[in-house]
CSV table of C-alpha atoms in Angstrom, one decimal:
chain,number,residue,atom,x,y,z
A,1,UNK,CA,-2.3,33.0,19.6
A,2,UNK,CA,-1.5,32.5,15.8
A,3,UNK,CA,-1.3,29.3,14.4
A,4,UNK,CA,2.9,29.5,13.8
A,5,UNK,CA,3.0,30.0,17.5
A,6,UNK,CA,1.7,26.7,18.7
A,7,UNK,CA,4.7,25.1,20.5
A,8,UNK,CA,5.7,21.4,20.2
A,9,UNK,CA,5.0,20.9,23.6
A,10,UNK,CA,1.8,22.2,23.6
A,11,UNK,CA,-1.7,20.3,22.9
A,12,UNK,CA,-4.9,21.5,21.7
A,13,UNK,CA,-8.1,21.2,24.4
A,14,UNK,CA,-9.9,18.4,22.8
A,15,UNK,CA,-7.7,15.7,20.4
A,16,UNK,CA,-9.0,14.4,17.0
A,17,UNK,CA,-11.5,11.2,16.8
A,18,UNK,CA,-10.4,8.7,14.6
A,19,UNK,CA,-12.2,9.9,11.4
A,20,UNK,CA,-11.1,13.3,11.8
A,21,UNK,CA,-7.4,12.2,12.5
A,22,UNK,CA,-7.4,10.5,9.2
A,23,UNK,CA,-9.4,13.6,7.5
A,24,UNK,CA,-6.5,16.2,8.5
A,25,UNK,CA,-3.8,13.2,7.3
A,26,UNK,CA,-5.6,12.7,4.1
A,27,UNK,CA,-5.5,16.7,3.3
A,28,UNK,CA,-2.1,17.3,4.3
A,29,UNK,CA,-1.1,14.6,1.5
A,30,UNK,CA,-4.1,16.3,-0.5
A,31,UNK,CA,-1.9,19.8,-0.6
A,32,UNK,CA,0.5,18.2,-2.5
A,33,UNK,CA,-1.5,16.0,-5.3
A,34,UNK,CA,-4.1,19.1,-5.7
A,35,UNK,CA,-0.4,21.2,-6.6
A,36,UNK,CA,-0.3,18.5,-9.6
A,37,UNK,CA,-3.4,17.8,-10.5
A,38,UNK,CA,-5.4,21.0,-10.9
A,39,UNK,CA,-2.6,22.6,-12.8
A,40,UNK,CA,-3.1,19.7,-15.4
A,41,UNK,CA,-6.2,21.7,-17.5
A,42,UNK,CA,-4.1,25.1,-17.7
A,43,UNK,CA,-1.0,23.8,-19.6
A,44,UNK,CA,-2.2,24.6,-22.9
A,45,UNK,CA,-2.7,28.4,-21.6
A,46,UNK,CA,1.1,28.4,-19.8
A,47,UNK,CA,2.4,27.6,-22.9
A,48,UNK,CA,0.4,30.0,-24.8
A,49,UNK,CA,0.6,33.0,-22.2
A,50,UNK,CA,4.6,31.9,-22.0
A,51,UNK,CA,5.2,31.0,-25.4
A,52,UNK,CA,6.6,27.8,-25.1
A,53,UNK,CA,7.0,26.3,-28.3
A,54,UNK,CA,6.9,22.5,-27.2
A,55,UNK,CA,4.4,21.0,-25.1
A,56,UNK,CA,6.3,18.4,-23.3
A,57,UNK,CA,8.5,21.8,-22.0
A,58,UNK,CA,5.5,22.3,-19.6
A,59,UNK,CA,5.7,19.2,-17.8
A,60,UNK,CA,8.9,20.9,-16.4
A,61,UNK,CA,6.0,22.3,-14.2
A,62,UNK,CA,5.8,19.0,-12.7
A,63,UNK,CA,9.5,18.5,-12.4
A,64,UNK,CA,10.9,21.1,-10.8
A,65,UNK,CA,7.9,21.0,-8.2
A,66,UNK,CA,9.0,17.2,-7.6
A,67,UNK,CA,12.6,18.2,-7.6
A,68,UNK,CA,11.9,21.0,-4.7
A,69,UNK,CA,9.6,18.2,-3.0
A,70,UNK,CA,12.5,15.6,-2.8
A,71,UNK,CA,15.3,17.4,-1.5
A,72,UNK,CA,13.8,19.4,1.2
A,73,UNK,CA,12.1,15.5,2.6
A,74,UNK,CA,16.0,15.5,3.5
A,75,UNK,CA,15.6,18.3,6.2
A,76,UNK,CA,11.5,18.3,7.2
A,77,UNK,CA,11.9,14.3,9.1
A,78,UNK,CA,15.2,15.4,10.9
A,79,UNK,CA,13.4,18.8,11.8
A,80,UNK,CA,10.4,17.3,13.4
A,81,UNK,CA,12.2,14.5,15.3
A,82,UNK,CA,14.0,17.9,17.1
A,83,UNK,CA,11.9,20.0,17.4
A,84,UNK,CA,8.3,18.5,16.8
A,85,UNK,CA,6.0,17.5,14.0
A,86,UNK,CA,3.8,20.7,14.5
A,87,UNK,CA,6.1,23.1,14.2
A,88,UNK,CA,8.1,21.4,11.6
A,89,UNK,CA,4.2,21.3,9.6
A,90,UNK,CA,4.2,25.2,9.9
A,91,UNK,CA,7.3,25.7,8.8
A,92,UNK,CA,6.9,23.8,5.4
A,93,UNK,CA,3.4,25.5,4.7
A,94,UNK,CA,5.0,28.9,4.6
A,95,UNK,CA,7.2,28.1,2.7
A,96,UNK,CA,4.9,26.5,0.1
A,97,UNK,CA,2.3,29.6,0.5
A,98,UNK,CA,5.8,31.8,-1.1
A,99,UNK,CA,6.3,29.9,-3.3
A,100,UNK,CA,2.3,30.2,-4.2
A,101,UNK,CA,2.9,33.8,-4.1
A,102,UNK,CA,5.8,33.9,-6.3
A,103,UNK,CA,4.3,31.4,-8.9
A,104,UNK,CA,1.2,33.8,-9.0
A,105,UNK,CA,2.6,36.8,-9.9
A,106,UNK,CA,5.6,35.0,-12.4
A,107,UNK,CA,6.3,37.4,-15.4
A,108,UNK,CA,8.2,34.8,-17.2
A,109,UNK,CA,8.4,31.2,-17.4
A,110,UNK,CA,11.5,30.7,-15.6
A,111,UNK,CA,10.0,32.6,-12.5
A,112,UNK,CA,7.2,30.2,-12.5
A,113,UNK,CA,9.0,27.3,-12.3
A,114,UNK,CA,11.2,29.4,-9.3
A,115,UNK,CA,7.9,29.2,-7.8
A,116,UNK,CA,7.2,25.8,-8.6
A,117,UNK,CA,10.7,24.4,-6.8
A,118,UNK,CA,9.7,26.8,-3.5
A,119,UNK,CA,5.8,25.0,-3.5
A,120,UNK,CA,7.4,21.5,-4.2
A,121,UNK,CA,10.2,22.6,-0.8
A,122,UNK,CA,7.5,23.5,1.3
A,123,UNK,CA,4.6,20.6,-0.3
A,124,UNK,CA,7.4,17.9,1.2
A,125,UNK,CA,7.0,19.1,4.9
A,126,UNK,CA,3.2,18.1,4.3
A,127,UNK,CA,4.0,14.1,2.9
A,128,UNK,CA,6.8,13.6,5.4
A,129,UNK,CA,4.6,15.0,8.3
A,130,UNK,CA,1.7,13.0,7.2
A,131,UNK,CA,3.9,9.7,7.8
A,132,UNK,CA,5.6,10.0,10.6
A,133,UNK,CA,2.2,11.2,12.7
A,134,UNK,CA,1.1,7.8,11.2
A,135,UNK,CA,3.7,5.7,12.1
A,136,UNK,CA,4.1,8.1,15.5
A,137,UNK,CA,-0.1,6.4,16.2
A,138,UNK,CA,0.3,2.9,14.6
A,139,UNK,CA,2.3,0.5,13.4
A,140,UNK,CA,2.5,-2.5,10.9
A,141,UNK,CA,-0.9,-4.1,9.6
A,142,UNK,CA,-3.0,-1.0,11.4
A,143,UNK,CA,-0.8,2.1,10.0
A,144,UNK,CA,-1.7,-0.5,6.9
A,145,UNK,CA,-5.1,-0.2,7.5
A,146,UNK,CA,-4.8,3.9,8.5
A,147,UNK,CA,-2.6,4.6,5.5
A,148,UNK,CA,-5.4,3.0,3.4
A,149,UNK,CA,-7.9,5.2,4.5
A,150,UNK,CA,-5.7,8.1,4.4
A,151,UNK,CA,-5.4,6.9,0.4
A,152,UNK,CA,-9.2,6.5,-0.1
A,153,UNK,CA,-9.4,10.2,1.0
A,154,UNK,CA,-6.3,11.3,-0.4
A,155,UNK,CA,-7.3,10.0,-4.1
A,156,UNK,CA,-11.0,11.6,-3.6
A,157,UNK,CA,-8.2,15.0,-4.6
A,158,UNK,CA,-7.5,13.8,-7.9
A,159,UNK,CA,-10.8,12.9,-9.7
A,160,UNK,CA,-12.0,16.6,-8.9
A,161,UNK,CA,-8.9,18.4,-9.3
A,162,UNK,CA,-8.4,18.8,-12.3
A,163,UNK,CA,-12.6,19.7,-13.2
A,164,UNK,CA,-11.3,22.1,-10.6
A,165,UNK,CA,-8.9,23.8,-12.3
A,166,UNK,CA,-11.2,23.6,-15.6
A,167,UNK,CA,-13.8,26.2,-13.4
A,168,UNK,CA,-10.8,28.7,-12.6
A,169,UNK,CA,-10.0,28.6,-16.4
A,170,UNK,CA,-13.6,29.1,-17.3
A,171,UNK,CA,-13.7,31.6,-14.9
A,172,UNK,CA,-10.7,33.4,-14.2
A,173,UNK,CA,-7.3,31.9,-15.4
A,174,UNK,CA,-4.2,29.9,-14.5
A,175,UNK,CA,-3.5,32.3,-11.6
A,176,UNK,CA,-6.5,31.7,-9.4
A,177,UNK,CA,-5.3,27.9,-9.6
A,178,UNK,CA,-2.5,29.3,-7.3
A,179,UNK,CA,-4.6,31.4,-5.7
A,180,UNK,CA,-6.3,28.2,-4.4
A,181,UNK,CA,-3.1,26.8,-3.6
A,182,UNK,CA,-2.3,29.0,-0.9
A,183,UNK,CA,-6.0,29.1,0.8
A,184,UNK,CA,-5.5,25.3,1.0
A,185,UNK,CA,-2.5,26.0,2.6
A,186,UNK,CA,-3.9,28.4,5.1
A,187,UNK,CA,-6.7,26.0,6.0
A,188,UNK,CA,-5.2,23.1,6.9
A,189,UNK,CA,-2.1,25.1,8.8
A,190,UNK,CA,-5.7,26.6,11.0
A,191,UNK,CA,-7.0,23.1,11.2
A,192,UNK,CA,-3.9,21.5,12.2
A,193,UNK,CA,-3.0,23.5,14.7
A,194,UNK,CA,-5.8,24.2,16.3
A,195,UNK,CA,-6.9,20.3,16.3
A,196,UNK,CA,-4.0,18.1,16.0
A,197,UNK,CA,-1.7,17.3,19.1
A,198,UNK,CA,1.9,16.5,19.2
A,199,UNK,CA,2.5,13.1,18.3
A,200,UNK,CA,6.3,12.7,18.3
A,201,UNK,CA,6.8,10.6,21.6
A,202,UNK,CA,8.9,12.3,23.9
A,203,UNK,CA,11.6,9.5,24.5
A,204,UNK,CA,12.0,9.4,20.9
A,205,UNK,CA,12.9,13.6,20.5
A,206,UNK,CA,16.5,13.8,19.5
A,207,UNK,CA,18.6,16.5,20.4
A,208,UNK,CA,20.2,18.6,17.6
A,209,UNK,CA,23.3,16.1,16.5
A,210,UNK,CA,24.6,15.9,13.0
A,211,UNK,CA,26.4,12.5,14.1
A,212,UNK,CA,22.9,11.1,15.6
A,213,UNK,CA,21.0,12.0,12.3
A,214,UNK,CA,23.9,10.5,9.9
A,215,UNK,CA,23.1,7.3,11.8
A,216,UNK,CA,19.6,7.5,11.7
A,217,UNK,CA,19.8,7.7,7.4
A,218,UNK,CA,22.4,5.0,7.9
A,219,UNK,CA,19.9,3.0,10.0
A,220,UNK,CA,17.8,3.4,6.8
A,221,UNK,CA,20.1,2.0,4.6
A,222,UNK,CA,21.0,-1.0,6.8
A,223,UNK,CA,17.6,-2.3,6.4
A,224,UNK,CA,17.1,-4.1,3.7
A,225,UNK,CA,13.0,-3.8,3.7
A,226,UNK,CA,13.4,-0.2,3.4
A,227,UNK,CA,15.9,0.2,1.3
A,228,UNK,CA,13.8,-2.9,-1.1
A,229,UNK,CA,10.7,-1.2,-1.0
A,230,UNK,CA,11.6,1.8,-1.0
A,231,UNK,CA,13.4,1.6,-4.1
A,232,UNK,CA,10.1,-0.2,-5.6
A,233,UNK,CA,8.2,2.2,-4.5
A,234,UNK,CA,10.7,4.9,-6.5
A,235,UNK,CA,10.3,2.6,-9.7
A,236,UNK,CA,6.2,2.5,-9.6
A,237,UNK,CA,6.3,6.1,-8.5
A,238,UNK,CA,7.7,7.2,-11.6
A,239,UNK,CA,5.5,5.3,-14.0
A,240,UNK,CA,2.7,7.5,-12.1
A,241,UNK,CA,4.7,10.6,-12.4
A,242,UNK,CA,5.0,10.0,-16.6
A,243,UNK,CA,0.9,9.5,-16.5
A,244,UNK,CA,0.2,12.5,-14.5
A,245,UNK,CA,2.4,14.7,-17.1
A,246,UNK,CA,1.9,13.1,-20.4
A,247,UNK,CA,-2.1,12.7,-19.4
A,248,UNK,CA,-3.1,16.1,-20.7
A,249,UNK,CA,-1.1,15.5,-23.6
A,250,UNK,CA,-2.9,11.6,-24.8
A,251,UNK,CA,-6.6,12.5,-23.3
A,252,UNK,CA,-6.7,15.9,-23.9
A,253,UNK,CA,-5.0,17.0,-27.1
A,254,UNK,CA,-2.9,15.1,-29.2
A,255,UNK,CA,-3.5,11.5,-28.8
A,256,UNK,CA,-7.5,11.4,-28.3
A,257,UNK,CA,-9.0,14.9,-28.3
A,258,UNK,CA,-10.8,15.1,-25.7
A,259,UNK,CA,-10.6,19.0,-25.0
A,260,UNK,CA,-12.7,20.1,-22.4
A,261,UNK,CA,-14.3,16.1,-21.3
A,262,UNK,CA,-10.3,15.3,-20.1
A,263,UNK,CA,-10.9,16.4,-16.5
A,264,UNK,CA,-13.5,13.5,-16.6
A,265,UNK,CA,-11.9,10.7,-17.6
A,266,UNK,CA,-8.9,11.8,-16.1
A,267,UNK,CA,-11.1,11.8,-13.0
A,268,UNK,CA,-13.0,8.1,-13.2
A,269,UNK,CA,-9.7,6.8,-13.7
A,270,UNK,CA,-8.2,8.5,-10.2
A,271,UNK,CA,-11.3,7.5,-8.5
A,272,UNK,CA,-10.5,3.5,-9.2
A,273,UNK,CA,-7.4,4.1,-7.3
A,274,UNK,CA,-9.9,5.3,-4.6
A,275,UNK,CA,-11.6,2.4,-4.7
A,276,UNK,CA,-8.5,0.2,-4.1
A,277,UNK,CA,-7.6,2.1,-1.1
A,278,UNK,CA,-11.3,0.9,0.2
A,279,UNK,CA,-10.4,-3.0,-0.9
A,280,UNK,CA,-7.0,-2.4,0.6
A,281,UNK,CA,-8.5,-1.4,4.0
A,282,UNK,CA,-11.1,-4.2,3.9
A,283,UNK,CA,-8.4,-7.2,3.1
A,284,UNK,CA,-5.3,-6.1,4.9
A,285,UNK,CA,-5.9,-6.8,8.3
A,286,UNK,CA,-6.7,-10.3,7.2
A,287,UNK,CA,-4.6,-11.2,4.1
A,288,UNK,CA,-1.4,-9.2,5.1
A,289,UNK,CA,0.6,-6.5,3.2
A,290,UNK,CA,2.9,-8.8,1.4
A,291,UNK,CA,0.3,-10.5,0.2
A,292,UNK,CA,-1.5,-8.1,-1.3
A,293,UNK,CA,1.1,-6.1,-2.4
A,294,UNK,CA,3.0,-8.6,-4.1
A,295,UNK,CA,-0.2,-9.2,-5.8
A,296,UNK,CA,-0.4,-5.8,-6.7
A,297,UNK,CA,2.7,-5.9,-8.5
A,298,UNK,CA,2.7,-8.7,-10.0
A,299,UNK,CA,-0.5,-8.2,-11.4
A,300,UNK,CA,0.2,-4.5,-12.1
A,301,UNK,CA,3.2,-6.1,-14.9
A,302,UNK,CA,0.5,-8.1,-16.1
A,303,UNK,CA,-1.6,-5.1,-16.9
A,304,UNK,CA,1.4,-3.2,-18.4
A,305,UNK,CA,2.3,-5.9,-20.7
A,306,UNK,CA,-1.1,-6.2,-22.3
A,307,UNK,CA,-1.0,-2.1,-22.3
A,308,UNK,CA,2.2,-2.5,-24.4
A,309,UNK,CA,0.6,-5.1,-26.8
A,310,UNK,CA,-2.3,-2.8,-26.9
A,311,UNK,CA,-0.2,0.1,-28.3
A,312,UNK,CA,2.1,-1.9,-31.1
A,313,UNK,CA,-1.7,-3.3,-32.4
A,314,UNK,CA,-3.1,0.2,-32.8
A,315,UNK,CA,0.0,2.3,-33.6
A,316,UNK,CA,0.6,4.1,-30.9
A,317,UNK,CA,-3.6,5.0,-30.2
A,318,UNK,CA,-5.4,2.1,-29.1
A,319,UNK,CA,-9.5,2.8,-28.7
A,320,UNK,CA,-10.5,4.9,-25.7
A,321,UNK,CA,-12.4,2.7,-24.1
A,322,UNK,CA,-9.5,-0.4,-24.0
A,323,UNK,CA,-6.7,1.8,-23.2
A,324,UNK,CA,-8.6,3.8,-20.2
A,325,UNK,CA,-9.4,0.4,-19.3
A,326,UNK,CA,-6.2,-1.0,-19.1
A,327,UNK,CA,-4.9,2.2,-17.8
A,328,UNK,CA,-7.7,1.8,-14.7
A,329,UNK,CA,-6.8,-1.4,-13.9
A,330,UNK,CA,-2.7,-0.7,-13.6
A,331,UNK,CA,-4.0,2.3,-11.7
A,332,UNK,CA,-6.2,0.2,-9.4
A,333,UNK,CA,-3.1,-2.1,-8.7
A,334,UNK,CA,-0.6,0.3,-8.5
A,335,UNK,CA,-3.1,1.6,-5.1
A,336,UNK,CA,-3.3,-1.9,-3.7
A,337,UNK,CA,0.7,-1.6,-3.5
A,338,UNK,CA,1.8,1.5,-2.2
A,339,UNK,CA,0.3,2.0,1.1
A,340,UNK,CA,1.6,-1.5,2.1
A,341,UNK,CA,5.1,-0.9,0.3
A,342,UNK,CA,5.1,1.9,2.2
A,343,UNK,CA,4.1,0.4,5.7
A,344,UNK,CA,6.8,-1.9,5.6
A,345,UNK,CA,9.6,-0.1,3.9
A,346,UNK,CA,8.7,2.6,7.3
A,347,UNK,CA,7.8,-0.8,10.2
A,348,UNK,CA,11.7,-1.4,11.3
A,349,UNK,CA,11.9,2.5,12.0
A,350,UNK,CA,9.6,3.4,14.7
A,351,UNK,CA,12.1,5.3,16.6
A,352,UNK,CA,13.0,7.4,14.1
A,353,UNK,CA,9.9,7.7,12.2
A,354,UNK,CA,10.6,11.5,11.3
A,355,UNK,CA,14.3,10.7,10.1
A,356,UNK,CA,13.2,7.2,8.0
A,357,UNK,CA,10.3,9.3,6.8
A,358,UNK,CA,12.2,12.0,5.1
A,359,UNK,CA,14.9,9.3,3.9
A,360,UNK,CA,12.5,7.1,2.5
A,361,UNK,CA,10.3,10.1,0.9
A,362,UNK,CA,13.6,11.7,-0.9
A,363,UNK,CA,14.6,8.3,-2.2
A,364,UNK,CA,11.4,7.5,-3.7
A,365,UNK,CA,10.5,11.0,-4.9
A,366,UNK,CA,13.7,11.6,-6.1
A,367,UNK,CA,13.9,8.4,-7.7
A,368,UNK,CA,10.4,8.7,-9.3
A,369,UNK,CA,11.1,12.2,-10.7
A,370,UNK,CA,14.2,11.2,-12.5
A,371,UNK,CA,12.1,7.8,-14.2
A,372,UNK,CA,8.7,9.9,-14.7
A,373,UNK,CA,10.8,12.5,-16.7
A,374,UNK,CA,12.7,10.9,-18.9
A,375,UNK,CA,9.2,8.6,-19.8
A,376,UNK,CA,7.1,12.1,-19.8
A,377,UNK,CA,10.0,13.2,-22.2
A,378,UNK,CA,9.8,10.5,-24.5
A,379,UNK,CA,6.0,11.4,-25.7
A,380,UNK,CA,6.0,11.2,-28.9
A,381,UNK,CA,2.0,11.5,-30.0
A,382,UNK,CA,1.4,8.0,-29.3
A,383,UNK,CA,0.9,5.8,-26.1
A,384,UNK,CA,3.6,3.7,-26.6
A,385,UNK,CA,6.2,5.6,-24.3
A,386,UNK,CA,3.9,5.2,-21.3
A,387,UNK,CA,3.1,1.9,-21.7
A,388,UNK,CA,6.5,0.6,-22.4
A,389,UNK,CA,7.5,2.8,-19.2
A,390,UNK,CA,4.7,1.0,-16.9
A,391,UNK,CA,6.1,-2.6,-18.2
A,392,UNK,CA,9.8,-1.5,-17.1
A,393,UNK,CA,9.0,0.3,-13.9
A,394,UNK,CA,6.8,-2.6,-13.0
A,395,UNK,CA,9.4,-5.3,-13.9
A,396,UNK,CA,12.3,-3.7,-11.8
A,397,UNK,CA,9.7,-3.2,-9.0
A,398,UNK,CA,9.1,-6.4,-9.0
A,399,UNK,CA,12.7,-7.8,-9.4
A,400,UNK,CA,13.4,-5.5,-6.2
A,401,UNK,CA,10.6,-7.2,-4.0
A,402,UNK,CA,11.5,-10.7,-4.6
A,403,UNK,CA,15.4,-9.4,-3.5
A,404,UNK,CA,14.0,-7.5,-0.9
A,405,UNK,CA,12.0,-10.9,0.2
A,406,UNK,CA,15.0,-13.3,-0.7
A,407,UNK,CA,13.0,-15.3,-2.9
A,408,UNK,CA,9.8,-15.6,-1.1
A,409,UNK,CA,6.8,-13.7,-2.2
A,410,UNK,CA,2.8,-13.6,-0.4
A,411,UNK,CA,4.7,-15.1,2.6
A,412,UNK,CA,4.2,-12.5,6.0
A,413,UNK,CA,7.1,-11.6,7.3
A,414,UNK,CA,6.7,-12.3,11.0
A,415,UNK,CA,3.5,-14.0,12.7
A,416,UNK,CA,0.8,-11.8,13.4
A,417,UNK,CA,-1.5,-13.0,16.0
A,418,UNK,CA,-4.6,-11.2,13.5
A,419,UNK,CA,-3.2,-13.6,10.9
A,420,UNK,CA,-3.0,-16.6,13.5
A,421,UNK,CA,-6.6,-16.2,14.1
A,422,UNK,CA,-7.4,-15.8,10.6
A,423,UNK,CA,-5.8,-18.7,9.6
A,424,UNK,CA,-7.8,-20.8,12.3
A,425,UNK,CA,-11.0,-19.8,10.3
């Protein structure tokens, strides 16, 4: 029996322990970071091989991916509250493995990025899927707590990625980046379905209704958590999105220099957001997710502020040391938030996890693309368009929360009887 013909209904023999569960989670959202991220070291030899005359015409690599990613959230949450997160899963890694196929073989640029927008369709299957199994297992501070590991692993994808895709260059070129794309793919599509069961409870399966879906995004929109936080999530998102597609440009080539030490430093800096998920997981059962969220982003403006100084001081090209600094510690904040903003922009939407997942993920993808763009677009040679972009982002983020909480920051939303005990210590 072939993977694609595992039915919904169906369960494999034995079911996932706990640290497997979060193992197959954390690749799935792996597919899609590992898309980005090892692709980062070849842009130089796409614009060379395509001749591209601009640099920041390469990040459209990133864009169109994202774009693909967003839209097709729309249909992969609906999909697997029909017919099943499995199948659903299957679905969306075909459609990312043509996508590999046709990005592999691209005789122009335009076909390339063709190939980009059909990986980014079939990479969203993969973060809606990821989700909704969560929130199918757990809910409030333990999906918290699961989504945190599920982080840890997930960021373990970036600080080797792109040292990755340095070997394939030094090896091969470009191409067998993609060829690793769609062995990834294969792997966890063998994993998953030979280890993962159905998770989608079956009271909560909906029939095939266009009118019960409509109310479902409407349900969405109605609460004023998810629409909050999901929108800050959107806003913080984007800042990320500018790093990620400007990074080879400042580390790299035209800010610092770096050449071939970039996949390093790009690296460290992914791995503090690794380590966050780890103090995230240790802290939330007892301090909350507002808590430490809010924190986050409050402290993450903070951080972009004295980035923004930074960059007027030295021109544009602060010291390595003090801006990678300062970039870490927004980076290590900007982890402490997400899982959490996440978790409760997802917590009023149990029954419809699958619909609120791929609502929620084309909002915030959508919305992060559009701000990451037009901040990648405005490098200029200089760090100033990043930084000012991290203070913005950060600023309407946190604008959004205190709407979101009326006012009332760190507070928990509801009692918690973990939080009731941990108050009596």
């Amino acid at each position: 029996m072939s993977v694609l013909s595992v039915g919904a209904s169906e369960r494999p023999a034995r079911e996932p322990s706990f640290a497997e569960f979060v193992v197959i989670i954390a690749f799935m959202m792996a597919l899609g970071s590992m898309s980005i991220d090892n692709l980062l070291p070849a842009f130089g030899h796409i614009q060379r091989d395509f001749g591209l005359t601009s640099a920041n015409e390469v990040q459209l690599i990133l864009s169109v991916y994202m774009a693909g990613f967003a839209i097709m959230q729309l249909f992969y949450g609906p999909a697997s509250d029909i017919i099943g997160r499995r199948p659903t899963l299957m679905i969306g890694l075909v459609v990312f493995s043509i996508g590999s196929v046709i990005a592999l073989f691209a005789p122009n640029f335009e076909l390339m990025l063709v190939g980009r927008l059909v990986q980014g369709m079939g990479a969203a299957a993969t973060r809606i899927l990821s989700v909704a199994i969560v929130r199918d297992r757990y809910e409030g501070r333990e999906m918290a707590r699961v989504m945190s590991f599920t982080m840890m692993i997930f960021i373990i994808v970036p600080v080797f990625a792109p040292a990755i895709g340095s070997l394939f260059l030094l090896f091969g070129s470009w191409h067998a980046i993609f060829v690793s794309m769609l062995v990834m793919a294969v792997g966890i599509a063998i994993w998953f379905g030979r280890r993962m069961p159905e998770t989608l409870h079956p009271e909560y399966r909906m029939p095939f209704s266009v009118s019960r879906i409509g109310n479902g995004m409407k349900r969405c929109l109605h609460e004023r958590a998810t629409v909050g936080y999901s929108t800050a999530i959107g806003l913080m998102f984007g800042g990320l999105m500018a790093y990620i597609a400007s990074s080879q440009q400042i580390f790299e080539t035209e800010v610092y220099g770096l050449g071939t030490v970039f996949p390093l430093v790009f690296g460290m800096i992914a791995a503090v957001m690794g380590l966050a998920s780890f103090v995230n997981i240790r802290l939330v059962r007892r301090l909350g997710m507002r808590r430490i969220s809010h924190a986050g982003v409050c402290g993450h403006v903070l951080m972009s502020l004295v980035m923004v100084g930074m960059a007027y001081w030295f021109d544009g090209k602060p010291p390595l040391i003090l801006f990678a600094l300062n970039l870490a510690a927004c980076q290590f904040l900007f982890s402490l938030t997400m899982p959490n903003f996440n978790t409760m922009a997802m917590e009023p939407l149990g029954e419809i996890a699958g619909t609120a997942s791929s609502m929620i993920g084309f909002y915030t993808t959508i919305l992060g693309t559009i701000v990451g763009t037009i901040i990648g677009q405005a490098f200029n040679g200089t760090v100033l368009p990043l930084a000012t972009g991290f203070l913005l982002t950060g600023v309407l983020s946190l604008i959004v929360v205190i709407w979101t909480e009326r006012g009332r920051l760190f507070a928990p939303h509801h009692p918690d009887p973990a939080a009731v005990i941990d108050v009596g210590h």
